[in-house]
Coordinates of C-alpha atoms and ligand atoms in Angstrom, one line a residue:
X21 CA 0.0 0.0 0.0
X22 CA 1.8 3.6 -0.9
X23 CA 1.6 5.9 1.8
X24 CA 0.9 9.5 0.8
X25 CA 2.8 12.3 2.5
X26 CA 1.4 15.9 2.9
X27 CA 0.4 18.2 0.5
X28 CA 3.3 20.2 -0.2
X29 CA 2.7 24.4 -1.4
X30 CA 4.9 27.4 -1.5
X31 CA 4.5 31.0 -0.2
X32 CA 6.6 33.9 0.9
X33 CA 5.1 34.3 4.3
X34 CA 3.3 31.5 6.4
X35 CA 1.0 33.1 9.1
X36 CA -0.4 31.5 12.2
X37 CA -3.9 32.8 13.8
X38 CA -6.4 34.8 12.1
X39 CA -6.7 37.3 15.1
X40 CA -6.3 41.2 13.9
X41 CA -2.1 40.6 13.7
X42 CA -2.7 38.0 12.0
X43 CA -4.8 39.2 9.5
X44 CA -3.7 42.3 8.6
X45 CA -0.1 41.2 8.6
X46 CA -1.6 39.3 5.5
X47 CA -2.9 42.2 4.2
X48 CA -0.6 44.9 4.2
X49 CA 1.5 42.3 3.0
X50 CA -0.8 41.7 -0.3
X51 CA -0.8 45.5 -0.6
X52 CA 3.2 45.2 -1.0
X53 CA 3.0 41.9 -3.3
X54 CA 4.1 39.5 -1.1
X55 CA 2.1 36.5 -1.2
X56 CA 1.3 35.1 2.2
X57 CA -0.6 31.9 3.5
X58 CA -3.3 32.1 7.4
X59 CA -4.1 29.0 9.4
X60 CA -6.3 29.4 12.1
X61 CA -7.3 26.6 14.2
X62 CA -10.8 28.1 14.8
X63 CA -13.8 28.7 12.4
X64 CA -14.5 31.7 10.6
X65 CA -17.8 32.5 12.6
X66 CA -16.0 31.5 16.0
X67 CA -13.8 34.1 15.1
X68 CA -15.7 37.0 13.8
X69 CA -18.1 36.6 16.8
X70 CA -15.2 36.4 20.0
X71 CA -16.1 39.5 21.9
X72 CA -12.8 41.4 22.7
X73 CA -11.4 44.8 22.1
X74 CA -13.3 48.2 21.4
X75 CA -11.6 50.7 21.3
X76 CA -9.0 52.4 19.1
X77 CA -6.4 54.9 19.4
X78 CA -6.3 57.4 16.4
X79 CA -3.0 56.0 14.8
X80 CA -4.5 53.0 14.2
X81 CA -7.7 54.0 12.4
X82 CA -5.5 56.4 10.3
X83 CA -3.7 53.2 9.2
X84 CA -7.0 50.8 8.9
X85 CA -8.0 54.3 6.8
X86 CA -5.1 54.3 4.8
X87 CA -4.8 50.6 3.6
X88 CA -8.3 50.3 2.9
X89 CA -10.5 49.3 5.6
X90 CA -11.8 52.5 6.2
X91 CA -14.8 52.3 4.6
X92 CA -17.4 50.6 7.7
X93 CA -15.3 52.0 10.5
X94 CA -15.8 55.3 9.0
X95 CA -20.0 54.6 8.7
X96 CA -19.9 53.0 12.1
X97 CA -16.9 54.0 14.4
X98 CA -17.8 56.6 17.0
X99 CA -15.1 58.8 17.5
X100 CA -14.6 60.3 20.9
X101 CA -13.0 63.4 22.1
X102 CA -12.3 62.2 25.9
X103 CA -13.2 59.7 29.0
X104 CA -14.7 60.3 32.3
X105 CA -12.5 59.2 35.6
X106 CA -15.0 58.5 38.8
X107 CA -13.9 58.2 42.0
X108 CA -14.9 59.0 45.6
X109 CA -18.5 59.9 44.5
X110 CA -17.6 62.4 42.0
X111 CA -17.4 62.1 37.6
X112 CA -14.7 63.9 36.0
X113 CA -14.1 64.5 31.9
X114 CA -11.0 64.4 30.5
X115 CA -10.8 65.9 27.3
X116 CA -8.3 64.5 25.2
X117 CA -8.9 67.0 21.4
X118 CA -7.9 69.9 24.1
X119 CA -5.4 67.8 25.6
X120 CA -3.8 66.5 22.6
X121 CA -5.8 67.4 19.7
X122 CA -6.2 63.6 19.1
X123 CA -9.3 61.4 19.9
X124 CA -10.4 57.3 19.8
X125 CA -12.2 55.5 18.0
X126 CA -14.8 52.9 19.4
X127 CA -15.4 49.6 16.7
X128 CA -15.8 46.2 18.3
X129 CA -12.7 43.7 17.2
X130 CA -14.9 41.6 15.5
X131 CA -15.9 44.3 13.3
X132 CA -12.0 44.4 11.8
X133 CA -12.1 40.7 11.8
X134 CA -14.9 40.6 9.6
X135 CA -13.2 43.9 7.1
X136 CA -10.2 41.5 7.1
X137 CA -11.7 38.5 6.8
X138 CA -13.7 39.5 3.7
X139 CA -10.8 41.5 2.2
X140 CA -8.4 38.9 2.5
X141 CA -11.1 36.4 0.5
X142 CA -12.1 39.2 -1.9
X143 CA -8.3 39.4 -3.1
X144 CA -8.4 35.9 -3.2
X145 CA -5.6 35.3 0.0
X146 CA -5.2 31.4 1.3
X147 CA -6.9 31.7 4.5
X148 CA -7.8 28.3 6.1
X149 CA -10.0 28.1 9.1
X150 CA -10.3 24.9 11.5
X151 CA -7.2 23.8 11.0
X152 CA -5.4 21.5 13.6
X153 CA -2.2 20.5 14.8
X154 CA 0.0 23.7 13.8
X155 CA 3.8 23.3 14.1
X156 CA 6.4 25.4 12.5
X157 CA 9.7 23.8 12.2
X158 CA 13.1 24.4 10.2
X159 CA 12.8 28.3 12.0
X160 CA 16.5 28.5 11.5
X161 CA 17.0 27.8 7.9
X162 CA 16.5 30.0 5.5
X163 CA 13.4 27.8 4.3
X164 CA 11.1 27.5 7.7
X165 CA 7.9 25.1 7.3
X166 CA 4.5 25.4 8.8
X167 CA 2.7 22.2 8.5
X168 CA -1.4 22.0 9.3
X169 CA -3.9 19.5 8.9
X170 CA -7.3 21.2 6.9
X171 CA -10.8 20.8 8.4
X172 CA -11.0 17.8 5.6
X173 CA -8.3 16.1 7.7
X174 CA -5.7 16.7 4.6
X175 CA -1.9 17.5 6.3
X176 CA -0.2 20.0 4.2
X177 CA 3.1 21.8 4.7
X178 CA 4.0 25.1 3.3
X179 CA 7.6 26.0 2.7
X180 CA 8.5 29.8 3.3
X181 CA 10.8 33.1 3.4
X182 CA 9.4 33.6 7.0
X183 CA 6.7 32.9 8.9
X184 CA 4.7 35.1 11.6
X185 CA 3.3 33.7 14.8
X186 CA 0.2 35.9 15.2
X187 CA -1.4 33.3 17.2
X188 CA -1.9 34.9 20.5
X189 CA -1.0 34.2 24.6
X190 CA -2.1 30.5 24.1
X191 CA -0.4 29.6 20.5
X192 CA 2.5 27.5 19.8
X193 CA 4.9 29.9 17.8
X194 CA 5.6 31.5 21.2
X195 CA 7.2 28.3 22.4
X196 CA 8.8 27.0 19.4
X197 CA 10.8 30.6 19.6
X198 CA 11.5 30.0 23.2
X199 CA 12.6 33.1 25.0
X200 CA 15.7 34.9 26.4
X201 CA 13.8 37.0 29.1
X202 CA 10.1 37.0 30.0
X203 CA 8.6 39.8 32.5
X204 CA 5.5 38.8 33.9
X205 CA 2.9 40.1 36.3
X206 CA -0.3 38.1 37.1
X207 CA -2.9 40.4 39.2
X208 CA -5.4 38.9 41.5
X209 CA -8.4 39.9 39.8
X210 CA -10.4 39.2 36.4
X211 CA -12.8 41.1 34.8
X212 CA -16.5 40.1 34.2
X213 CA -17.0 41.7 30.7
X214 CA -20.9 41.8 29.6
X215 CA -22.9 42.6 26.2
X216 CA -25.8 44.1 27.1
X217 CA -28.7 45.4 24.6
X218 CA -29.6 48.3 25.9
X219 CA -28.3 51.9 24.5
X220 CA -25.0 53.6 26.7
X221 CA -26.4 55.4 29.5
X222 CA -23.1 57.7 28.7
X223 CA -21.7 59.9 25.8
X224 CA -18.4 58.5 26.2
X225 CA -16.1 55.7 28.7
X226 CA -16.4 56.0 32.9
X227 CA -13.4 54.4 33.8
X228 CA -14.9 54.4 37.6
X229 CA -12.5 53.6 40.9
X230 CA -14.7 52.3 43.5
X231 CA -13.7 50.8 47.2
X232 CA -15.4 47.4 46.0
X233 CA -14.2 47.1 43.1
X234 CA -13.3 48.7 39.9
X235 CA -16.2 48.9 36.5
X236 CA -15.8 49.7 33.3
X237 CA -18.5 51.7 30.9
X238 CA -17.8 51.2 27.4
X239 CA -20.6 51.2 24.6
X240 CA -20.5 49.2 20.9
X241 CA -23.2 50.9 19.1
X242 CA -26.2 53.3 20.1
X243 CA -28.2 50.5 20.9
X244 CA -25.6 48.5 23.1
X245 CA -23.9 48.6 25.7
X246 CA -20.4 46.8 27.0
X247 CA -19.7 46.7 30.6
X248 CA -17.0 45.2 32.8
X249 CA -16.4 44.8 36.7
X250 CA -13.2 44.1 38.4
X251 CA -14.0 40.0 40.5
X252 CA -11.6 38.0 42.1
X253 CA -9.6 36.2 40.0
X254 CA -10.5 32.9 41.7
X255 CA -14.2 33.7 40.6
X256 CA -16.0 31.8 38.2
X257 CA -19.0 32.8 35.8
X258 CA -21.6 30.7 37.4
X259 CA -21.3 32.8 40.3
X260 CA -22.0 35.7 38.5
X261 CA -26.1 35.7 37.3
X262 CA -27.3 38.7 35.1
X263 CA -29.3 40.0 38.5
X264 CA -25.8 40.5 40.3
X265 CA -24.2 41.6 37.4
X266 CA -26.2 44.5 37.2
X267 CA -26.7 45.3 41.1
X268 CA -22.8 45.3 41.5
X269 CA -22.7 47.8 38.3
X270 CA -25.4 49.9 39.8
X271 CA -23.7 50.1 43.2
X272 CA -20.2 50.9 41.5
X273 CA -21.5 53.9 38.8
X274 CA -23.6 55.0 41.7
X275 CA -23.9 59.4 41.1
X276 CA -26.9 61.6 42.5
X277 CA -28.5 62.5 39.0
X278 CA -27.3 59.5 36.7
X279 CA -29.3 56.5 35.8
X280 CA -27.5 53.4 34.7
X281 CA -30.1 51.9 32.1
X282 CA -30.1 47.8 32.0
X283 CA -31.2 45.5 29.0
X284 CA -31.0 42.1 28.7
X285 CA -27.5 40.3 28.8
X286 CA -26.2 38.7 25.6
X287 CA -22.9 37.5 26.4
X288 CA -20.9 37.5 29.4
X289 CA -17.4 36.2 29.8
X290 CA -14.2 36.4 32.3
X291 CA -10.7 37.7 31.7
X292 CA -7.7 37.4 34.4
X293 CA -5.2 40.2 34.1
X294 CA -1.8 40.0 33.1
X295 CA 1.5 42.0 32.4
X296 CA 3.6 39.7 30.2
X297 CA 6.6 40.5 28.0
X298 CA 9.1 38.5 26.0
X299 CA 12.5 39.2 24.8
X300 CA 13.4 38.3 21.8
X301 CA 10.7 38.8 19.5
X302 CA 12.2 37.1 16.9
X303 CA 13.8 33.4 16.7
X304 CA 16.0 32.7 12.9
X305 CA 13.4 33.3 10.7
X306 CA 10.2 33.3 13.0
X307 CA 8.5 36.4 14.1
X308 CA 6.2 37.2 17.0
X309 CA 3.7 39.8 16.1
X310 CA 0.7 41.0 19.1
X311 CA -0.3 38.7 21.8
X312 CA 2.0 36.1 21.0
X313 CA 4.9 38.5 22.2
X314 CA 3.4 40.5 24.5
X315 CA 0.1 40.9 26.9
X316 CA -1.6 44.1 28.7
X317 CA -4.2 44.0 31.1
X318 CA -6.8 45.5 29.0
X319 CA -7.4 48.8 31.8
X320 CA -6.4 51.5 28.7
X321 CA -7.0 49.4 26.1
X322 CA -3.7 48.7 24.5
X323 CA -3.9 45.5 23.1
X324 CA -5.6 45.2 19.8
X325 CA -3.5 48.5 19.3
X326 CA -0.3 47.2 19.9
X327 CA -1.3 44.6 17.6
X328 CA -1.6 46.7 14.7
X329 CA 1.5 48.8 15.4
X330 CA 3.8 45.1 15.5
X331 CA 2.5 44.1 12.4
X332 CA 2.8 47.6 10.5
X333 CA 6.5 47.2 11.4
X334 CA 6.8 43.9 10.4
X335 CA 5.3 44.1 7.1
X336 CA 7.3 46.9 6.1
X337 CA 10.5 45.1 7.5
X338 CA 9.2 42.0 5.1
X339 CA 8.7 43.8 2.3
X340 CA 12.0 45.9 2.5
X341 CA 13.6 42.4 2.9
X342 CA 11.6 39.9 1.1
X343 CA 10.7 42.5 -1.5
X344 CA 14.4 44.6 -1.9
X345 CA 16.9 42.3 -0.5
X346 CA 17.7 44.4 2.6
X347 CA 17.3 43.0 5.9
X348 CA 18.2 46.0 8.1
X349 CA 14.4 46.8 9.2
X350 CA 13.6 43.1 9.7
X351 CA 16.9 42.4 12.3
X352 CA 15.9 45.9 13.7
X353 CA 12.4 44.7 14.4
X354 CA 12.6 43.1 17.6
X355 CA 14.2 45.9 19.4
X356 CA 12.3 48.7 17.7
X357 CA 9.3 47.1 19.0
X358 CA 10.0 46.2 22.5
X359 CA 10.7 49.7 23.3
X360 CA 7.1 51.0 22.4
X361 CA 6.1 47.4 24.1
X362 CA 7.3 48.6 27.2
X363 CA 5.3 52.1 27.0
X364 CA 2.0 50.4 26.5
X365 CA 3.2 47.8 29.3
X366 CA 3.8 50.5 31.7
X367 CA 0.3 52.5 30.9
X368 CA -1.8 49.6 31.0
X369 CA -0.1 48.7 34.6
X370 CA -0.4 52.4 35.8
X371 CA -4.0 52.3 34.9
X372 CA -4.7 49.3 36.1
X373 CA -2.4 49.6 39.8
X374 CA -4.9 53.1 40.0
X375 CA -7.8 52.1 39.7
X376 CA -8.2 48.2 40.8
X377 CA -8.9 48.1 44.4
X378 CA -7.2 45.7 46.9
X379 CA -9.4 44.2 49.5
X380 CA -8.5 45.8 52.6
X381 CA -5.4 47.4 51.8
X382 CA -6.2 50.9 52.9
X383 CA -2.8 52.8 52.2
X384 CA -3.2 51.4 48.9
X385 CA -6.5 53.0 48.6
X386 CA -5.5 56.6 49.3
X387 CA -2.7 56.4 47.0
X388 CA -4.8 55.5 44.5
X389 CA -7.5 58.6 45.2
X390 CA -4.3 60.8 45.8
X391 CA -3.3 59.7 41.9
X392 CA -6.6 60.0 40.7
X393 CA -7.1 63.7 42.5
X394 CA -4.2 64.3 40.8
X395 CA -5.0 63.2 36.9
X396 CA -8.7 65.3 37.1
X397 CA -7.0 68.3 38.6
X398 CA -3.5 69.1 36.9
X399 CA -3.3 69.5 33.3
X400 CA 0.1 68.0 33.0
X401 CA -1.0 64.8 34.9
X402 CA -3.9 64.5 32.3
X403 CA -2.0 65.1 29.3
X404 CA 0.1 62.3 30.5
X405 CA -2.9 60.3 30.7
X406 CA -4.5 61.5 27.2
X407 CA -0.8 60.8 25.1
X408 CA -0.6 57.6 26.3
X409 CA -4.5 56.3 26.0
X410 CA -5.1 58.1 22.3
X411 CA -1.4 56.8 21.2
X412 CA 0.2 60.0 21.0
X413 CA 2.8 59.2 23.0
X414 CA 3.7 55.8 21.1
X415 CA 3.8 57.6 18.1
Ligands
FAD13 P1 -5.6 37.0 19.0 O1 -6.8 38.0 18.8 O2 -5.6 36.2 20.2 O3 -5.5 36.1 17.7 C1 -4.7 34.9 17.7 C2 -5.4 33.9 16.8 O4 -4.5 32.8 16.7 C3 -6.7 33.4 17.4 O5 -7.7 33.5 16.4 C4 -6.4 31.9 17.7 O6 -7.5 31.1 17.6 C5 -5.3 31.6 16.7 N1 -4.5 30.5 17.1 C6 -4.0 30.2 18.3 N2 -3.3 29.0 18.3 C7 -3.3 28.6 17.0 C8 -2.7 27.5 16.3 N3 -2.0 26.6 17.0 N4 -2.9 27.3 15.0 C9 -3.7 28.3 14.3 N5 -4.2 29.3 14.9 C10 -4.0 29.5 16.2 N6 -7.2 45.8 23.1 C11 -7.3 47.1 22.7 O7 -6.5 47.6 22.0 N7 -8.4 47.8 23.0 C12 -9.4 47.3 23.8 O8 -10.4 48.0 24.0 C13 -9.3 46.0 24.3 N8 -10.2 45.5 25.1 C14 -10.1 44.2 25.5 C15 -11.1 43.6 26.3 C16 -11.0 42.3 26.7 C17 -12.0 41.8 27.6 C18 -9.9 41.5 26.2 C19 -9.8 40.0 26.6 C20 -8.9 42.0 25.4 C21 -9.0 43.4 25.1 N9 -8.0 43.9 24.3 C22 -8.1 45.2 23.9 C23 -6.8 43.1 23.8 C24 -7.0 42.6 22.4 O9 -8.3 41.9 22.2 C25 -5.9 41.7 22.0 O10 -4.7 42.3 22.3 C26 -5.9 41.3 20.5 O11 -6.9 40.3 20.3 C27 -4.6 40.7 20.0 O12 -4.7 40.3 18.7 P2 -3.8 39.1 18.1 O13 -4.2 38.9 16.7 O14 -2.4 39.3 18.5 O15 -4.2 37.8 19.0
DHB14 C1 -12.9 48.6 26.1 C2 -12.0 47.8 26.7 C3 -11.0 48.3 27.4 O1 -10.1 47.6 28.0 C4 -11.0 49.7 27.6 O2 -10.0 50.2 28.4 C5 -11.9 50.5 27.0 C6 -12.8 49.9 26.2 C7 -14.0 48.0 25.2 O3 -14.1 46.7 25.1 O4 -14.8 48.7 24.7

């Protein structure tokens, strides 16, 4: 009986996950003529539904803008000018145009996954979905594999220039790059996000400090709403029905005058926090782009945004070295990004150390409403604030 082997193909650039790095790596990398090939080992809708990120800083909508996924974001983005901080009973605005002339953008992740998903079949990209048991091999030869089995059960195994591991905290490109230095910092808490169909009862974010616990106001359209609350990381969802849900919110956006409005809860899912960083982002010819390098706790939403900003280096550094023979950008990238890495690292920690509360750890408390008293009142403290959440500062 012959045995059959796998499937053999060629591209330029193999890709692993079909997250927003992922994706757009493949993209930008079209728009230069560089061929590339996706696995992901989800399916298409599991992907375009995963509730995540939602908002943008400006620098990356200018690029989505600029490279052609502009068009929906621009119909249903919602571009705002500022956040509110509340703490100690009181709401205060931050107004980020007067702060830095720049503002965010609020469109769900799973709105870009769908733009890139259906621009990446429209220009007729191999992007395969289910796919299972990933491995990337040969990373240090100048011809690096990535071998898959389809969702027919078919193996295959795609010789490439370089391949990008886009495939998030969990994936396997992390590991077969193993690092030199990681920095990690796991906090006791998660955060109970919820989809709720009702409109915002807010114009923009309330980021609110509260002694039992932080919560999070954010909004996805006019008619809903996405809310999050700080829980003990040792929580689980069961213990959280929709009726608490909303008591704790109500009790934690408390303020004479304001009505939170509820609605009925679509979705409702748990996140622990973590700081994590690796050094190098690069092993021979394998790449780290987005969570598979790096994670943020998601207080200042850096994330997704980082994301984009990796793999906007990295496809230019392919193309200038895939594309023009010169490799300088590409053995640059791994330092080049770590350092704006670190900034979002340090924001998303500064954020999150402010505004999480501690069960009783008091002198923790009053630093944190010293810290807070400080960003609503001195201009220099909230600019600080503004170039770091709207990007400006990464810049
Ligand atoms: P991912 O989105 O994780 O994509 C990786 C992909 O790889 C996945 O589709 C996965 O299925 C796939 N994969 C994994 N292993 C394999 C394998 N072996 N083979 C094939 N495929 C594989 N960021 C912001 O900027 N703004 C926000 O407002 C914000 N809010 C957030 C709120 C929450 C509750 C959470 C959890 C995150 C938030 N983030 C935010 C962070 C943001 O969602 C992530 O940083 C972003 O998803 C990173 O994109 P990525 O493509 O690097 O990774
Ligand atoms: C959202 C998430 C965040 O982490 C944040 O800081 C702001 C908004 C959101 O999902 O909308």
């Amino acid at each position: 009986m012959a045995l059959s082997g796998p499937v053999s193909h060629r591209t330029r650039v193999g890709i692993v996950g079909a997250g927003p790095a992922g994706l757009l790596l493949s993209h930008l990398l079209a728009r230069a003529g560089i061929e590339s090939v996706v696995v992901e080992n989800h399916s298409r809708e599991y992907c375009e539904k995963r509730q995540r990120a939602g908002l943008l800083e400006h620098g990356t909508v200018e690029l989505l803008r600029e490279v052609g996924l502009g068009a929906r974001l621009e119909a249903e983005g919602i571009e705002h000018g500022g956040i509110y901080l509340q703490f100690a009973g009181e709401r205060h605005h931050l107004d980020f145009r007067e702060l830095t002339d720049s503002t965010v953008t609020i469109y769900a992740q799973t709105e870009i996954v769908k733009d890139l998903i259906a621009a990446r079949l429209a220009g007729g990209q191999h992007l395969e979905f289910s796919v299972t048991d990933t491995a990337v091999t040969d990373i240090d030869t100048d011809r690096p594999l990535l071998h898959y089995t389809d969702s027919g059960g078919v193996r295959h195994e795609v010789t490439c220039d370089v391949i990008a591991g886009c495939d998030g905290f969990h994936g396997i490109c992390s590991v077969a790059a193993p690092a030199e230095q990681v920095w990690e910092r796991v906090y006791p808490f998660s955060w109970l996000g919820v989809l709720a169909d009702v409109a915002p009862s807010t114009d923009e974010l309330i980021y609110a400090h509260h002694v039992d616990g932080f919560a999070l106001h954010s909004i996805r359209s006019p008619e809903v709403s996405r809310l999050y609350l700080q829980v003990p990381a040792t929580d689980e969802i069961s213990q959280w029905p929709d009726d608490r849900v909303w008591a704790a919110l109500q009790h934690r956006f408390a303020l004479p005058g304001w009505t939170l409005q509820e609605g009925p809860i679509r979705e409702k899912s748990l996140t622990p926090l973590r700081s994590y960083v690796r050094s190098p982002m690069r092993r021979g010819r394998l790449f780290l782009a987005g969570d598979a390098a790096h994670i943020v706790p998601p207080t200042g939403a850096k994330g997704l945004n980082l994301a984009v900003r990796d793999v906007a280096r990295l496809a230019t550094a392919l193309t200038e070295w895939l594309g023009q023979g010169d490799p300088r950008l590409a053995d640059a990238y791994a330092d080049d990004s770590l350092r704006r890495v670190w900034r979002a690292t340090h924001f998303s920690w500064w954020m999150t150390s402010m505004l999480h509360t501690v069960p009783g750890d008091d002198f923790n408390l009053a630093l944190q409403l010293s810290q807070l008293r400080q960003t609503t009142t001195s201009r220099a403290a909230a600019t600080t604030l503004a170039e770091n959440y709207t990007g400006v500062a990464a810049a």
